[in-house]
Amino acid sequence: FAQFTQVPLPYAYDALEPFVDAQTMEIHYSKHHAGYGSNLNKALKEVGMENSTDLNAIIGNISKYSMTIRNNAGGHYNHTLFWNILTPNKNTKASTELTVAIETTFGSMEAFKTQLTQAAATRFGSGWAWLVVTPENKLVICSTPNQDNPLMDDAPVKGTPILGIDVWEHAYYLKYQNKRGDYLQSIWSIINWDEVSRFYAQTQGK
Ligand code: MN
């Protein structure tokens, strides 16, 4: 029985070249993400929670847990989402429902991308930028430090993330060095809009 394990990466390590290089992808998935999962399992075992399998329930009550559980539960969740919202497929498309919601909220798809890029670019140090569906069913852009996310009970902006961008240096440094902005420009070429749309539909009860 393995408590929290990695989903298989839905593409090869080199599939997102040239936007994300193969070496970054391999280290990111097989070392960083793998580490969050195994450290989470270890930390849960230490507090007698080796049979807990509801990651959302843990994250939704994260303020009751240790920093070790917080960082690794967030890390495991965030990366699982991240792999799924990236793709080498150039033909993915935002659904009509998601497109309408984005245009209504942000003015246009381009304005949305600019704002999310800005949130990611201005996150100081390590963290994530998110597109979130709030409990009031509003689309909101926000960012979180470290491996925090908007599902955490003490998050300043709460909601269900449907798109997340990893801005830890481990996500881009080998290829882009200090140029986070270049990485952020590239990432729009590999967003899996089919998956983002599917996550959006789930928040709409579909
Ligand atoms: Mn990462």
XYZ file of C-alpha atoms and ligand atoms in Angstrom:
207
model
C 0.000 0.000 0.000
C 1.470 3.303 -1.093
C -0.433 6.190 0.393
C 0.205 9.100 -1.950
C 1.929 8.201 -5.201
C 2.688 10.123 -8.358
C 0.393 9.913 -11.341
C 2.380 8.868 -14.415
C 3.576 11.903 -16.318
C 1.127 12.164 -19.260
C 3.994 12.784 -21.754
C 7.699 12.082 -22.130
C 10.297 14.199 -20.307
C 11.323 15.813 -23.584
C 7.783 16.330 -24.905
C 7.539 19.969 -23.832
C 10.788 20.999 -25.541
C 11.793 23.678 -26.311
C 9.534 25.426 -23.792
C 10.495 23.188 -20.872
C 13.691 21.211 -21.346
C 13.897 17.463 -20.760
C 16.413 17.647 -17.913
C 14.305 20.127 -15.952
C 11.242 17.959 -16.517
C 12.994 14.781 -15.369
C 14.436 16.330 -12.206
C 11.205 18.169 -11.460
C 9.061 15.046 -11.730
C 11.369 12.276 -10.525
C 13.144 14.187 -7.722
C 11.172 17.220 -6.582
C 7.640 15.896 -6.958
C 8.643 12.393 -5.890
C 10.204 13.898 -2.782
C 7.051 15.750 -1.780
C 5.018 12.549 -2.028
C 7.398 10.342 -0.070
C 8.038 12.997 2.581
C 4.285 13.470 2.947
C 3.764 9.741 3.495
C 6.577 9.692 6.057
C 5.278 12.745 7.931
C 1.730 11.341 8.044
C 3.012 8.021 9.382
C 4.787 9.862 12.194
C 1.447 11.244 13.379
C -0.465 7.990 12.945
C -2.169 9.000 9.704
C -0.678 6.378 7.441
C -4.175 5.311 6.352
C -5.424 8.765 5.363
C -5.950 8.945 1.628
C -8.030 12.115 1.265
C -5.482 14.734 0.254
C -8.131 17.428 -0.218
C -9.373 16.885 3.344
C -5.832 17.250 4.706
C -5.184 20.384 2.647
C -8.584 21.829 3.575
C -7.589 21.597 7.257
C -3.913 22.312 6.756
C -3.686 24.858 9.589
C -4.050 21.939 12.034
C -0.956 20.172 10.707
C 2.819 20.612 10.906
C 4.832 22.673 8.434
C 6.304 19.425 7.086
C 2.851 18.093 6.237
C 1.805 21.488 4.885
C 4.763 21.823 2.522
C 4.670 18.253 1.265
C 0.883 17.909 0.961
C 0.827 21.148 -0.998
C 3.810 20.060 -3.066
C 2.198 16.750 -3.923
C -1.157 18.299 -4.856
C 0.273 21.249 -6.779
C 2.568 19.177 -8.981
C -0.133 16.617 -9.748
C -2.271 19.479 -11.066
C 0.658 21.086 -12.880
C 1.586 18.013 -14.970
C -2.012 17.727 -16.102
C -2.448 21.304 -17.224
C 0.629 21.125 -19.482
C 0.763 19.355 -22.841
C 2.817 19.093 -26.020
C -0.481 19.100 -27.955
C -0.906 22.408 -29.769
C -4.605 21.918 -30.496
C -6.159 22.237 -27.069
C -8.831 24.849 -26.608
C -10.689 26.564 -23.785
C -14.332 25.482 -23.699
C -17.019 27.988 -24.590
C -18.093 28.135 -20.926
C -14.547 28.835 -19.706
C -13.888 31.350 -22.481
C -17.041 33.272 -21.597
C -16.150 33.224 -17.885
C -12.599 34.461 -18.572
C -13.752 37.192 -20.954
C -16.486 38.335 -18.574
C -14.090 38.435 -15.632
C -10.863 39.740 -17.154
C -12.014 41.454 -20.348
C -10.280 39.124 -22.792
C -8.168 35.999 -22.949
C -5.076 38.150 -23.574
C -5.839 40.344 -20.554
C -6.263 37.207 -18.462
C -2.886 35.838 -19.577
C -1.225 39.164 -18.843
C -2.680 39.265 -15.339
C -1.767 35.678 -14.483
C 1.733 36.216 -15.875
C 2.019 39.329 -13.720
C 0.935 37.433 -10.597
C 3.541 34.770 -11.350
C 6.275 37.271 -12.162
C 5.779 39.245 -8.960
C 5.605 36.307 -6.554
C 8.724 36.995 -4.460
C 10.849 33.870 -4.067
C 9.242 30.457 -4.514
C 5.567 29.844 -5.057
C 2.710 29.496 -7.492
C 0.270 31.629 -9.446
C -3.283 30.366 -9.838
C -6.551 30.689 -11.665
C -9.135 29.818 -9.036
C -12.881 29.280 -8.923
C -14.014 30.751 -5.596
C -16.852 29.374 -3.453
C -18.943 32.267 -4.865
C -18.218 30.850 -8.353
C -16.000 33.749 -9.385
C -12.785 33.358 -11.378
C -9.892 34.941 -9.501
C -6.149 35.167 -10.100
C -3.946 34.856 -7.029
C -0.556 33.622 -5.951
C 0.733 31.716 -2.944
C 4.190 31.282 -1.391
C 6.118 28.012 -1.075
C 3.855 24.996 -1.739
C 0.719 26.651 -0.387
C -2.420 26.659 -2.516
C -5.932 28.162 -2.501
C -7.500 24.979 -1.086
C -5.742 25.558 2.239
C -8.104 26.674 5.002
C -5.875 29.626 5.858
C -5.236 30.765 2.251
C -5.875 34.498 1.749
C -7.811 33.727 -1.455
C -9.757 30.469 -1.237
C -11.106 28.377 -4.052
C -10.484 25.494 -6.403
C -7.426 25.926 -8.613
C -8.011 25.047 -12.259
C -4.672 26.327 -13.579
C -1.427 26.713 -11.642
C 2.007 27.918 -12.665
C 5.037 26.761 -10.711
C 7.474 29.653 -10.256
C 10.006 27.827 -8.100
C 13.428 28.187 -9.687
C 13.572 24.369 -9.996
C 10.838 24.716 -12.647
C 12.939 26.849 -15.004
C 16.461 27.632 -13.835
C 18.428 25.147 -15.987
C 17.031 26.601 -19.185
C 16.064 30.153 -18.275
C 18.410 30.901 -15.336
C 17.173 34.062 -13.610
C 14.815 34.983 -16.446
C 11.488 33.978 -14.921
C 9.696 36.256 -17.389
C 10.990 34.268 -20.360
C 9.810 31.016 -18.765
C 6.387 32.584 -18.183
C 6.119 33.710 -21.804
C 6.982 30.159 -22.928
C 4.544 28.371 -20.695
C 1.511 29.733 -22.554
C 2.577 27.592 -25.532
C 2.101 24.380 -23.537
C -1.033 24.968 -21.481
C -3.544 22.150 -21.822
C -6.759 24.123 -22.273
C -8.784 20.920 -22.609
C -7.785 19.951 -19.074
C -8.216 23.448 -17.641
C -11.704 23.454 -19.195
C -12.425 20.041 -17.699
C -11.367 21.256 -14.232
C -13.559 24.328 -14.727
C -16.534 22.156 -15.706
C -16.035 20.069 -12.528
C -16.411 23.227 -10.430
C -19.687 23.887 -12.268
C -20.988 20.456 -11.281
C -20.468 19.045 -14.779
Mn 7.926 22.429 -8.704
